[in-house]
Tab-separated table of C-alpha atoms in Angstrom:
chain	number	residue	atom	x	y	z
A	1	UNK	CA	-0.059	0.111	-0.046
A	2	UNK	CA	1.050	3.442	-1.054
A	3	UNK	CA	1.909	5.351	2.523
A	4	UNK	CA	1.535	8.886	0.464
A	5	UNK	CA	-1.704	8.160	-1.127
A	6	UNK	CA	-3.234	6.759	2.184
A	7	UNK	CA	-2.089	10.023	3.988
A	8	UNK	CA	-3.188	12.168	1.291
A	9	UNK	CA	-6.516	10.595	1.128
A	10	UNK	CA	-6.933	11.147	4.930
A	11	UNK	CA	-5.793	14.775	5.155
A	12	UNK	CA	-5.764	16.137	1.634
A	13	UNK	CA	-9.132	15.419	0.122
A	14	UNK	CA	-9.289	18.795	-1.676
A	15	UNK	CA	-13.067	18.139	-2.650
A	16	UNK	CA	-14.273	17.761	1.028
A	17	UNK	CA	-12.237	20.837	1.984
A	18	UNK	CA	-13.667	22.731	-0.682
A	19	UNK	CA	-17.208	21.359	0.002
A	20	UNK	CA	-16.924	22.721	3.657
A	21	UNK	CA	-15.068	25.749	3.020
A	22	UNK	CA	-17.983	28.102	2.834
A	23	UNK	CA	-19.490	27.041	6.040
A	24	UNK	CA	-16.212	27.169	7.891
A	25	UNK	CA	-15.871	30.623	6.804
A	26	UNK	CA	-19.472	31.978	7.380
A	27	UNK	CA	-20.331	29.791	10.370
A	28	UNK	CA	-17.252	28.299	11.936
A	29	UNK	CA	-14.974	31.144	12.010
A	30	UNK	CA	-17.647	33.463	13.007
A	31	UNK	CA	-18.669	31.416	15.949
A	32	UNK	CA	-15.281	30.729	16.905
A	33	UNK	CA	-14.477	34.437	17.033
A	34	UNK	CA	-17.756	35.435	18.857
A	35	UNK	CA	-16.910	32.838	21.301
A	36	UNK	CA	-13.161	34.051	21.830
A	37	UNK	CA	-13.979	37.814	21.528
A	38	UNK	CA	-16.912	37.528	24.373
A	39	UNK	CA	-14.951	35.479	26.712
A	40	UNK	CA	-11.684	37.710	26.404
A	41	UNK	CA	-13.875	40.418	27.231
A	42	UNK	CA	-15.797	39.133	30.096
A	43	UNK	CA	-12.716	37.034	31.401
A	44	UNK	CA	-10.645	40.301	31.269
A	45	UNK	CA	-12.844	42.340	33.239
A	46	UNK	CA	-13.714	39.643	35.809
A	47	UNK	CA	-10.053	38.825	35.982
A	48	UNK	CA	-9.364	42.528	36.994
A	49	UNK	CA	-11.777	42.239	39.651
A	50	UNK	CA	-10.128	38.993	40.911
A	51	UNK	CA	-6.919	40.560	40.791
A	52	UNK	CA	-7.694	43.658	42.566
A	53	UNK	CA	-9.570	41.455	45.412
A	54	UNK	CA	-6.639	39.103	45.662
A	55	UNK	CA	-4.383	42.074	46.253
A	56	UNK	CA	-6.477	43.835	49.069
A	57	UNK	CA	-5.269	43.965	52.540
A	58	UNK	CA	-8.456	42.745	53.823
A	59	UNK	CA	-8.490	39.098	54.379
A	60	UNK	CA	-12.171	38.769	53.656
A	61	UNK	CA	-11.878	40.193	50.245
A	62	UNK	CA	-8.503	38.301	49.700
A	63	UNK	CA	-9.832	34.727	50.613
A	64	UNK	CA	-12.784	34.373	47.925
A	65	UNK	CA	-10.492	35.661	45.130
A	66	UNK	CA	-8.018	32.908	46.217
A	67	UNK	CA	-10.432	30.234	46.366
A	68	UNK	CA	-12.145	31.438	43.046
A	69	UNK	CA	-8.736	31.153	41.475
A	70	UNK	CA	-7.830	27.708	42.964
A	71	UNK	CA	-11.109	26.319	41.721
A	72	UNK	CA	-11.306	27.496	38.328
A	73	UNK	CA	-7.567	26.826	37.671
A	74	UNK	CA	-7.603	23.571	39.211
A	75	UNK	CA	-10.530	21.891	37.182
A	76	UNK	CA	-10.210	20.718	33.710
A	77	UNK	CA	-11.801	23.057	31.344
A	78	UNK	CA	-14.116	20.419	29.707
A	79	UNK	CA	-15.384	19.680	33.248
A	80	UNK	CA	-16.000	23.154	34.108
A	81	UNK	CA	-17.854	23.847	30.845
A	82	UNK	CA	-20.069	20.777	31.284
A	83	UNK	CA	-21.187	21.353	34.969
A	84	UNK	CA	-21.905	24.961	34.004
A	85	UNK	CA	-23.227	24.525	30.452
A	86	UNK	CA	-25.577	21.719	31.270
A	87	UNK	CA	-25.747	22.209	35.033
A	88	UNK	CA	-27.290	25.854	34.707
A	89	UNK	CA	-29.280	25.166	31.426
A	90	UNK	CA	-32.242	24.108	33.288
A	91	UNK	CA	-32.324	27.545	35.089
A	92	UNK	CA	-31.262	29.710	32.053
A	93	UNK	CA	-33.586	28.146	29.581
A	94	UNK	CA	-36.501	30.488	30.945
A	95	UNK	CA	-34.493	33.435	29.705
A	96	UNK	CA	-32.963	32.432	26.442
A	97	UNK	CA	-34.258	29.177	25.621
A	98	UNK	CA	-31.817	26.128	25.291
A	99	UNK	CA	-29.017	28.198	23.616
A	100	UNK	CA	-26.091	26.790	24.985
A	101	UNK	CA	-23.836	29.991	23.894
A	102	UNK	CA	-24.253	32.292	26.817
A	103	UNK	CA	-23.572	29.498	29.252
A	104	UNK	CA	-20.512	28.297	27.226
A	105	UNK	CA	-19.377	31.959	27.066
A	106	UNK	CA	-19.946	32.332	30.751
A	107	UNK	CA	-17.953	29.039	31.407
A	108	UNK	CA	-15.079	30.086	29.365
A	109	UNK	CA	-14.875	33.529	30.843
A	110	UNK	CA	-14.896	32.076	34.305
A	111	UNK	CA	-11.802	29.935	33.489
A	112	UNK	CA	-10.152	32.534	31.763
A	113	UNK	CA	-10.650	35.269	34.747
A	114	UNK	CA	-8.803	32.606	37.050
A	115	UNK	CA	-5.897	32.685	35.002
A	116	UNK	CA	-6.205	36.356	33.873
A	117	UNK	CA	-6.633	37.499	37.587
A	118	UNK	CA	-3.254	35.869	38.468
A	119	UNK	CA	-1.484	37.560	35.442
A	120	UNK	CA	-2.917	40.901	36.504
A	121	UNK	CA	-2.032	40.327	40.139
A	122	UNK	CA	1.433	39.224	39.324
A	123	UNK	CA	1.796	42.449	36.987
A	124	UNK	CA	0.421	44.944	39.667
A	125	UNK	CA	2.490	43.374	42.397
A	126	UNK	CA	5.671	44.043	40.339
A	127	UNK	CA	5.103	47.481	40.115
A	128	UNK	CA	7.515	49.183	42.721
A	129	UNK	CA	6.231	50.027	46.164
A	130	UNK	CA	7.355	53.730	45.773
A	131	UNK	CA	4.932	54.132	42.911
A	132	UNK	CA	1.914	54.056	45.406
A	133	UNK	CA	3.671	55.847	47.821
A	134	UNK	CA	4.658	58.720	45.636
A	135	UNK	CA	0.837	58.990	44.340
A	136	UNK	CA	-0.372	58.725	47.830
A	137	UNK	CA	2.017	61.395	48.904
A	138	UNK	CA	0.614	63.757	46.124
A	139	UNK	CA	-2.753	63.287	47.726
A	140	UNK	CA	-4.380	60.386	45.762
A	141	UNK	CA	-6.407	57.977	47.578
A	142	UNK	CA	-5.575	54.467	47.708
A	143	UNK	CA	-8.153	53.834	44.728
A	144	UNK	CA	-7.108	56.708	42.780
A	145	UNK	CA	-3.252	55.869	43.095
A	146	UNK	CA	-3.908	52.054	42.164
A	147	UNK	CA	-6.416	53.081	39.127
A	148	UNK	CA	-4.198	55.886	37.582
A	149	UNK	CA	-0.700	54.988	38.604
A	150	UNK	CA	-0.238	51.259	39.702
A	151	UNK	CA	-2.668	49.215	37.440
A	152	UNK	CA	-1.802	50.876	34.190
A	153	UNK	CA	1.910	49.952	34.774
A	154	UNK	CA	1.208	46.613	35.761
A	155	UNK	CA	-0.995	45.670	32.927
A	156	UNK	CA	1.547	46.964	30.317
A	157	UNK	CA	4.056	44.523	31.680
A	158	UNK	CA	1.912	41.635	31.726
A	159	UNK	CA	0.537	42.060	27.963
A	160	UNK	CA	2.586	39.376	26.574
A	161	UNK	CA	1.280	36.963	29.165
A	162	UNK	CA	-2.369	38.302	28.549
A	163	UNK	CA	-2.106	37.883	24.843
A	164	UNK	CA	-1.127	34.194	25.495
A	165	UNK	CA	-4.202	33.998	27.376
A	166	UNK	CA	-6.294	35.044	24.735
A	167	UNK	CA	-4.604	32.374	22.583
A	168	UNK	CA	-5.528	29.709	24.827
A	169	UNK	CA	-9.074	30.885	24.805
A	170	UNK	CA	-9.351	30.814	20.969
A	171	UNK	CA	-8.349	27.030	21.425
A	172	UNK	CA	-10.620	26.363	24.399
A	173	UNK	CA	-13.782	27.825	22.682
A	174	UNK	CA	-13.826	24.492	20.649
A	175	UNK	CA	-14.765	22.834	23.834
A	176	UNK	CA	-18.096	24.250	23.724
A	177	UNK	CA	-18.953	21.710	21.338
A	178	UNK	CA	-19.668	19.281	24.128
A	179	UNK	CA	-22.798	21.258	24.993
A	180	UNK	CA	-24.544	20.454	21.941
A	181	UNK	CA	-24.876	23.327	19.291
A	182	UNK	CA	-27.337	24.008	16.585
A	183	UNK	CA	-26.195	23.942	13.120
A	184	UNK	CA	-25.926	27.774	13.064
A	185	UNK	CA	-23.782	27.741	16.295
A	186	UNK	CA	-21.083	25.241	15.415
A	187	UNK	CA	-17.657	26.743	15.592
A	188	UNK	CA	-14.709	25.524	13.649
A	189	UNK	CA	-13.926	22.488	15.608
A	190	UNK	CA	-17.422	21.258	15.349
A	191	UNK	CA	-17.947	21.911	11.697
A	192	UNK	CA	-14.494	20.178	10.734
A	193	UNK	CA	-15.627	17.088	13.052
A	194	UNK	CA	-19.128	16.889	11.281
A	195	UNK	CA	-17.705	17.057	8.072
A	196	UNK	CA	-14.817	14.834	8.799
A	197	UNK	CA	-17.543	12.147	9.898
A	198	UNK	CA	-19.735	12.487	6.707
A	199	UNK	CA	-16.785	12.302	4.118
A	200	UNK	CA	-14.961	9.718	6.087
A	201	UNK	CA	-11.452	11.398	6.230
A	202	UNK	CA	-9.794	14.153	8.228
A	203	UNK	CA	-9.257	16.981	5.591
A	204	UNK	CA	-11.993	18.967	7.093
A	205	UNK	CA	-10.379	18.989	10.464
A	206	UNK	CA	-7.177	19.891	8.896
A	207	UNK	CA	-8.910	22.989	7.424
A	208	UNK	CA	-10.413	23.903	10.642
A	209	UNK	CA	-6.780	23.501	12.175
A	210	UNK	CA	-5.401	26.026	9.662
A	211	UNK	CA	-8.204	28.444	10.552
A	212	UNK	CA	-7.209	28.046	14.221
A	213	UNK	CA	-3.475	28.669	13.135
A	214	UNK	CA	-4.654	31.913	11.007
A	215	UNK	CA	-6.157	33.278	14.341
A	216	UNK	CA	-3.567	32.274	16.951
A	217	UNK	CA	-0.072	32.391	14.883
A	218	UNK	CA	-0.440	36.174	14.203
A	219	UNK	CA	-1.238	36.820	17.916
A	220	UNK	CA	1.837	34.684	18.925
A	221	UNK	CA	4.001	36.886	16.632
A	222	UNK	CA	2.471	40.066	18.039
A	223	UNK	CA	3.309	38.888	21.604
A	224	UNK	CA	7.042	38.024	20.653
A	225	UNK	CA	7.360	41.437	18.894
A	226	UNK	CA	5.886	43.146	21.823
A	227	UNK	CA	8.012	41.096	24.323
A	228	UNK	CA	11.041	42.039	22.391
A	229	UNK	CA	10.275	45.554	22.366
A	230	UNK	CA	9.752	45.399	26.153
A	231	UNK	CA	13.097	43.851	26.691
A	232	UNK	CA	14.880	46.033	24.250
A	233	UNK	CA	13.136	49.417	25.374
A	234	UNK	CA	14.512	48.972	29.056
A	235	UNK	CA	16.372	46.575	31.176
A	236	UNK	CA	15.131	43.296	31.829
A	237	UNK	CA	13.952	43.079	35.669
A	238	UNK	CA	13.581	40.405	37.954
A	239	UNK	CA	9.741	40.567	37.597
A	240	UNK	CA	9.816	40.045	33.752
A	241	UNK	CA	11.425	36.714	34.309
A	242	UNK	CA	8.959	35.629	36.663
A	243	UNK	CA	6.010	36.962	34.330
A	244	UNK	CA	7.263	34.968	31.568
A	245	UNK	CA	7.613	31.740	33.649
A	246	UNK	CA	4.019	32.459	34.784
A	247	UNK	CA	2.915	33.044	30.884
A	248	UNK	CA	4.594	29.620	30.449
A	249	UNK	CA	2.996	27.694	33.101
A	250	UNK	CA	-0.281	28.773	31.931
A	251	UNK	CA	0.127	26.871	28.798
B	1	UNK	CA	4.396	82.752	41.838
B	2	UNK	CA	3.641	81.088	45.022
B	3	UNK	CA	0.112	81.650	46.167
B	4	UNK	CA	0.232	79.390	49.500
B	5	UNK	CA	1.975	80.480	52.313
B	6	UNK	CA	4.739	78.059	53.971
B	7	UNK	CA	3.323	76.602	57.325
B	8	UNK	CA	5.048	75.932	60.474
B	9	UNK	CA	5.614	72.378	61.423
B	10	UNK	CA	5.420	70.840	64.978
B	11	UNK	CA	6.154	67.219	65.787
B	12	UNK	CA	5.661	66.270	69.486
B	13	UNK	CA	5.985	62.866	71.064
B	14	UNK	CA	5.591	61.027	67.757
B	15	UNK	CA	5.914	57.293	68.441
B	16	UNK	CA	5.424	54.767	65.738
B	17	UNK	CA	6.128	51.043	65.651
B	18	UNK	CA	6.161	48.005	63.026
B	19	UNK	CA	4.764	45.365	65.282
B	20	UNK	CA	6.865	45.146	68.157
B	21	UNK	CA	9.788	47.015	66.538
B	22	UNK	CA	9.288	50.539	67.876
B	23	UNK	CA	10.945	52.856	65.320
B	24	UNK	CA	9.963	56.187	66.672
B	25	UNK	CA	10.191	56.504	70.413
B	26	UNK	CA	8.723	59.743	71.228
B	27	UNK	CA	10.115	62.429	68.388
B	28	UNK	CA	10.117	66.206	68.999
B	29	UNK	CA	10.896	68.597	65.997
B	30	UNK	CA	9.674	72.156	65.535
B	31	UNK	CA	10.225	73.705	62.368
B	32	UNK	CA	8.970	77.415	61.988
B	33	UNK	CA	7.444	78.599	58.857
B	34	UNK	CA	9.866	79.126	56.169
B	35	UNK	CA	12.831	77.511	57.816
B	36	UNK	CA	14.532	74.286	56.898
B	37	UNK	CA	15.397	71.614	59.296
B	38	UNK	CA	17.901	68.714	58.429
B	39	UNK	CA	17.763	65.456	60.051
B	40	UNK	CA	20.690	63.404	60.018
B	41	UNK	CA	21.734	60.168	61.684
B	42	UNK	CA	22.624	56.599	61.141
B	43	UNK	CA	20.552	54.259	58.877
B	44	UNK	CA	17.805	52.652	60.855
B	45	UNK	CA	17.558	55.429	63.306
B	46	UNK	CA	13.895	56.260	62.116
B	47	UNK	CA	14.698	59.500	59.924
B	48	UNK	CA	12.502	58.142	56.804
B	49	UNK	CA	9.908	56.862	59.139
B	50	UNK	CA	9.308	60.339	60.740
B	51	UNK	CA	9.061	61.926	57.293
B	52	UNK	CA	6.144	59.344	56.483
B	53	UNK	CA	4.605	59.747	60.128
B	54	UNK	CA	4.436	63.550	59.133
B	55	UNK	CA	2.450	63.170	56.149
B	56	UNK	CA	0.558	60.161	57.557
B	57	UNK	CA	1.918	57.623	54.741
B	58	UNK	CA	2.471	55.946	58.116
B	59	UNK	CA	0.083	56.662	60.764
B	60	UNK	CA	1.541	57.504	64.306
B	61	UNK	CA	0.706	55.558	67.208
B	62	UNK	CA	1.164	58.444	69.586
B	63	UNK	CA	2.126	62.174	69.692
B	64	UNK	CA	0.823	64.841	67.395
B	65	UNK	CA	1.835	66.509	64.474
B	66	UNK	CA	0.609	70.065	63.819
B	67	UNK	CA	0.786	72.016	60.716
B	68	UNK	CA	0.396	75.524	60.908
B	69	UNK	CA	-0.766	75.163	64.513
B	70	UNK	CA	-3.441	72.677	64.019
B	71	UNK	CA	-3.194	69.037	64.603
B	72	UNK	CA	-3.352	66.868	61.355
B	73	UNK	CA	-3.978	63.459	62.708
B	74	UNK	CA	-7.929	63.719	62.917
B	75	UNK	CA	-8.632	64.944	59.392
B	76	UNK	CA	-8.642	63.103	56.265
B	77	UNK	CA	-5.061	61.841	55.497
B	78	UNK	CA	-5.553	62.354	51.765
B	79	UNK	CA	-6.253	66.066	52.057
B	80	UNK	CA	-3.360	66.459	54.401
B	81	UNK	CA	-1.009	65.151	51.824
B	82	UNK	CA	-1.991	67.734	49.445
B	83	UNK	CA	-0.590	70.276	51.750
B	84	UNK	CA	2.768	68.479	52.325
B	85	UNK	CA	5.079	67.954	49.169
B	86	UNK	CA	7.483	64.941	49.413
B	87	UNK	CA	10.438	63.815	47.453
B	88	UNK	CA	11.997	60.431	47.615
B	89	UNK	CA	15.333	58.800	47.323
B	90	UNK	CA	14.357	56.832	44.130
B	91	UNK	CA	12.180	59.918	42.819
B	92	UNK	CA	9.126	57.648	42.100
B	93	UNK	CA	8.226	59.452	38.879
B	94	UNK	CA	5.582	57.590	37.052
B	95	UNK	CA	7.409	55.956	34.054
B	96	UNK	CA	4.266	55.265	32.027
B	97	UNK	CA	3.736	59.187	31.763
B	98	UNK	CA	5.573	61.883	30.004
B	99	UNK	CA	7.615	64.550	32.253
B	100	UNK	CA	4.780	66.788	31.847
B	101	UNK	CA	1.920	64.434	32.536
B	102	UNK	CA	3.673	63.410	35.588
B	103	UNK	CA	2.813	67.076	36.903
B	104	UNK	CA	-0.301	67.703	35.582
B	105	UNK	CA	-1.912	64.301	36.535
B	106	UNK	CA	-2.254	65.322	40.161
B	107	UNK	CA	-3.169	68.791	39.119
B	108	UNK	CA	-5.973	67.810	37.169
B	109	UNK	CA	-7.196	64.794	39.429
B	110	UNK	CA	-6.708	66.333	42.685
B	111	UNK	CA	-6.581	70.326	42.289
B	112	UNK	CA	-9.309	69.671	39.637
B	113	UNK	CA	-7.581	72.148	37.337
B	114	UNK	CA	-8.604	71.948	33.467
B	115	UNK	CA	-6.002	70.567	30.862
B	116	UNK	CA	-4.968	73.963	30.012
B	117	UNK	CA	-4.344	75.424	33.453
B	118	UNK	CA	-2.641	72.180	34.555
B	119	UNK	CA	-0.195	72.279	31.464
B	120	UNK	CA	0.621	75.861	31.986
B	121	UNK	CA	1.260	75.413	35.798
B	122	UNK	CA	3.292	72.253	34.920
B	123	UNK	CA	5.510	74.283	32.350
B	124	UNK	CA	6.087	76.986	34.633
B	125	UNK	CA	7.162	74.673	37.398
B	126	UNK	CA	9.217	72.594	34.937
B	127	UNK	CA	10.928	75.934	33.817
B	128	UNK	CA	12.029	76.894	37.445
B	129	UNK	CA	13.813	73.665	37.787
B	130	UNK	CA	15.290	74.002	34.437
B	131	UNK	CA	13.724	71.224	32.358
B	132	UNK	CA	11.138	72.878	30.278
B	133	UNK	CA	12.615	71.328	27.360
B	134	UNK	CA	12.136	67.931	28.556
B	135	UNK	CA	8.358	68.098	29.211
B	136	UNK	CA	7.715	65.539	26.322
B	137	UNK	CA	10.332	63.290	27.484
B	138	UNK	CA	9.604	59.859	29.448
B	139	UNK	CA	11.254	59.687	32.781
B	140	UNK	CA	13.386	56.871	32.075
B	141	UNK	CA	15.161	58.776	29.362
B	142	UNK	CA	16.308	61.550	31.852
B	143	UNK	CA	19.348	61.263	34.211
B	144	UNK	CA	18.859	60.613	37.715
B	145	UNK	CA	19.489	64.453	38.671
B	146	UNK	CA	16.832	65.526	35.903
B	147	UNK	CA	14.359	62.791	37.310
B	148	UNK	CA	14.681	64.327	40.787
B	149	UNK	CA	14.473	67.831	39.556
B	150	UNK	CA	11.126	66.724	37.916
B	151	UNK	CA	9.949	65.155	41.221
B	152	UNK	CA	10.604	68.183	43.010
B	153	UNK	CA	8.660	70.167	40.288
B	154	UNK	CA	5.769	67.853	40.611
B	155	UNK	CA	5.690	68.131	44.443
B	156	UNK	CA	6.032	72.011	44.060
B	157	UNK	CA	3.283	72.230	41.404
B	158	UNK	CA	0.709	71.292	43.984
B	159	UNK	CA	1.649	74.238	46.189
B	160	UNK	CA	2.657	72.592	49.469
B	161	UNK	CA	2.928	74.398	52.712
B	162	UNK	CA	5.731	72.151	53.667
B	163	UNK	CA	8.177	69.974	51.665
B	164	UNK	CA	9.962	66.846	53.043
B	165	UNK	CA	12.869	65.320	51.301
B	166	UNK	CA	14.179	61.801	52.068
B	167	UNK	CA	17.611	61.213	51.000
B	168	UNK	CA	16.779	63.114	47.933
B	169	UNK	CA	20.312	62.866	46.586
B	170	UNK	CA	21.387	59.521	47.939
B	171	UNK	CA	20.452	57.494	44.818
B	172	UNK	CA	22.357	60.018	42.367
B	173	UNK	CA	25.694	59.667	40.632
B	174	UNK	CA	28.186	62.188	42.604
B	175	UNK	CA	28.336	64.767	39.555
B	176	UNK	CA	24.503	65.150	39.612
B	177	UNK	CA	24.167	65.862	43.468
B	178	UNK	CA	25.026	69.415	43.321
B	179	UNK	CA	22.239	70.392	40.863
B	180	UNK	CA	19.577	69.003	42.975
B	181	UNK	CA	21.239	70.211	46.095
B	182	UNK	CA	21.234	73.677	44.819
B	183	UNK	CA	17.669	73.639	43.760
B	184	UNK	CA	16.880	72.496	47.178
B	185	UNK	CA	18.811	75.475	48.606
B	186	UNK	CA	17.098	77.951	46.234
B	187	UNK	CA	13.602	76.452	47.617
B	188	UNK	CA	14.943	77.123	51.221
B	189	UNK	CA	16.020	80.657	50.277
B	190	UNK	CA	12.554	81.468	49.073
B	191	UNK	CA	11.110	80.535	52.389
B	192	UNK	CA	9.671	77.157	52.028
B	193	UNK	CA	9.285	75.127	55.199
B	194	UNK	CA	11.399	71.870	54.536
B	195	UNK	CA	12.347	68.820	56.272
B	196	UNK	CA	15.350	67.387	54.787
B	197	UNK	CA	16.646	63.842	55.523
B	198	UNK	CA	20.160	63.878	54.291
B	199	UNK	CA	23.558	62.518	54.339
B	200	UNK	CA	25.000	65.806	52.996
B	201	UNK	CA	26.436	67.235	55.689
B	202	UNK	CA	27.826	70.220	53.756
B	203	UNK	CA	24.110	70.852	52.808
B	204	UNK	CA	22.966	70.695	56.455
B	205	UNK	CA	25.807	73.087	57.666
B	206	UNK	CA	25.242	75.565	54.808
B	207	UNK	CA	21.429	75.512	54.269
B	208	UNK	CA	19.743	74.591	57.466
B	209	UNK	CA	18.234	76.750	60.141
B	210	UNK	CA	18.161	73.760	62.292
B	211	UNK	CA	19.814	70.436	62.280
B	212	UNK	CA	18.265	67.421	64.204
B	213	UNK	CA	20.439	64.325	65.112
B	214	UNK	CA	18.299	60.986	65.366
B	215	UNK	CA	19.436	57.755	66.872
B	216	UNK	CA	17.185	54.744	68.055
B	217	UNK	CA	13.934	56.681	67.159
B	218	UNK	CA	14.502	59.716	69.069
B	219	UNK	CA	15.917	63.246	68.341
B	220	UNK	CA	19.169	63.049	70.364
B	221	UNK	CA	20.417	66.618	69.956
B	222	UNK	CA	19.237	69.408	67.749
B	223	UNK	CA	20.301	72.940	67.292
B	224	UNK	CA	21.766	75.444	64.763
B	225	UNK	CA	24.501	73.820	62.278
B	226	UNK	CA	27.281	75.223	64.128
B	227	UNK	CA	26.477	73.829	67.252
B	228	UNK	CA	25.847	70.335	66.035
B	229	UNK	CA	28.757	70.343	63.745
B	230	UNK	CA	31.341	72.162	65.916
B	231	UNK	CA	30.370	71.711	69.593
B	232	UNK	CA	28.104	68.528	69.693
B	233	UNK	CA	27.075	67.534	73.378
B	234	UNK	CA	26.249	64.136	73.108
B	235	UNK	CA	28.873	61.429	72.686
B	236	UNK	CA	26.702	59.659	70.086
B	237	UNK	CA	26.551	62.629	67.878
B	238	UNK	CA	30.322	63.107	68.041
B	239	UNK	CA	30.984	59.530	67.191
B	240	UNK	CA	28.486	59.703	64.292
B	241	UNK	CA	30.245	62.773	62.954
B	242	UNK	CA	33.440	61.417	63.268
B	243	UNK	CA	32.416	58.625	61.083
B	244	UNK	CA	30.807	60.701	58.205
B	245	UNK	CA	32.848	64.068	58.295
């Protein structure tokens, strides 16, 4: 048997790729981008709240943030998505019917917020203590000093780690497939998966993979470029090393 | 230029502890309006903590701080700090903002000036410290001496009644110290009330109206510079001076 023709039958069946391409573009790509973008926005907002709570001097604010982070970082994403997506569906179906999208986005956002909260926290903590002290000496309240002086610097330092998290979200959005989607709600993976089952080869999944790469690879390069600029723009500080390790550990 | 009068400062019996570590054990210091007090002493003697107790970055456990004759310990600490400028050893400029924005930020957000008025005030202040041409630069692109002058300008723009200097030249390369010290001397000359924690004994001798020697959380001895430097009473001060002079 010719290995090459076997492999090319499996992965490079142009006809089945061509057949699924329009749906991949119009439905799959759009839905993946919607899922990823919505959970990026929600996850970032919630992550900032988690970070600020985790940095509080008050224990009763710090603890909930800690527990939250432990839980959502410690569970497999697929388990969280199923528990929330299926578990809450009987309640939420009164509001928006059996649509799994809102709960899928919620689950992805809750998971993302745990990671993003840690990224923000480490970034904010890496800002020299003197910055808040100087702000307070000028007459800023703790809240204003954090908001205007400390947090903007902290966020800037962790942008690379943050973009890595966004990349992870693009990929994890495929897990929403386990909640059962209507034809019009299918994202890249599900469309590839369905077409692969119909055609009896994996070419549509390979096409889906290419679409993911089209989204994630430019983001990766953006991070590298940004990272390089950060490093060449100013001396590497200890915090930067820690942050990179953190970004790495998140993968 | 100045519209706010310098105020007198009176520190009496101030105590402050970090946990069980008593850093200030009853500090007394009186600085009449428009005068300059230099605080000298070995590291760990509580000098920097004293400055932070004055503007309540650290809350005193006991004693009183009076600004213009009124106690400042009961009011809102944020409001108090608007009346007291502070300059730090490591400048603590905001690195993500331009030199000009470092000065306009508190003017706009705290003094509630509109953008135009804040910029005008900031540029005037930068001009006074000789750095008008650096308005658009980032702090990171300035020398240490220039950064410290911007930090002084930022504090002065808020029109404080008292200025606190926490080892303002200790982090500077030797050749940059002079410019900052002469700016501080000008400020003292112009009638600002100043408390200057410093290791620059030459500055203390030349500029201070009063020198206070701190050790182990108390002012051991204070007086005019001649008395402190030339005829010190306490053995501890004489020992300290023999090490630094």
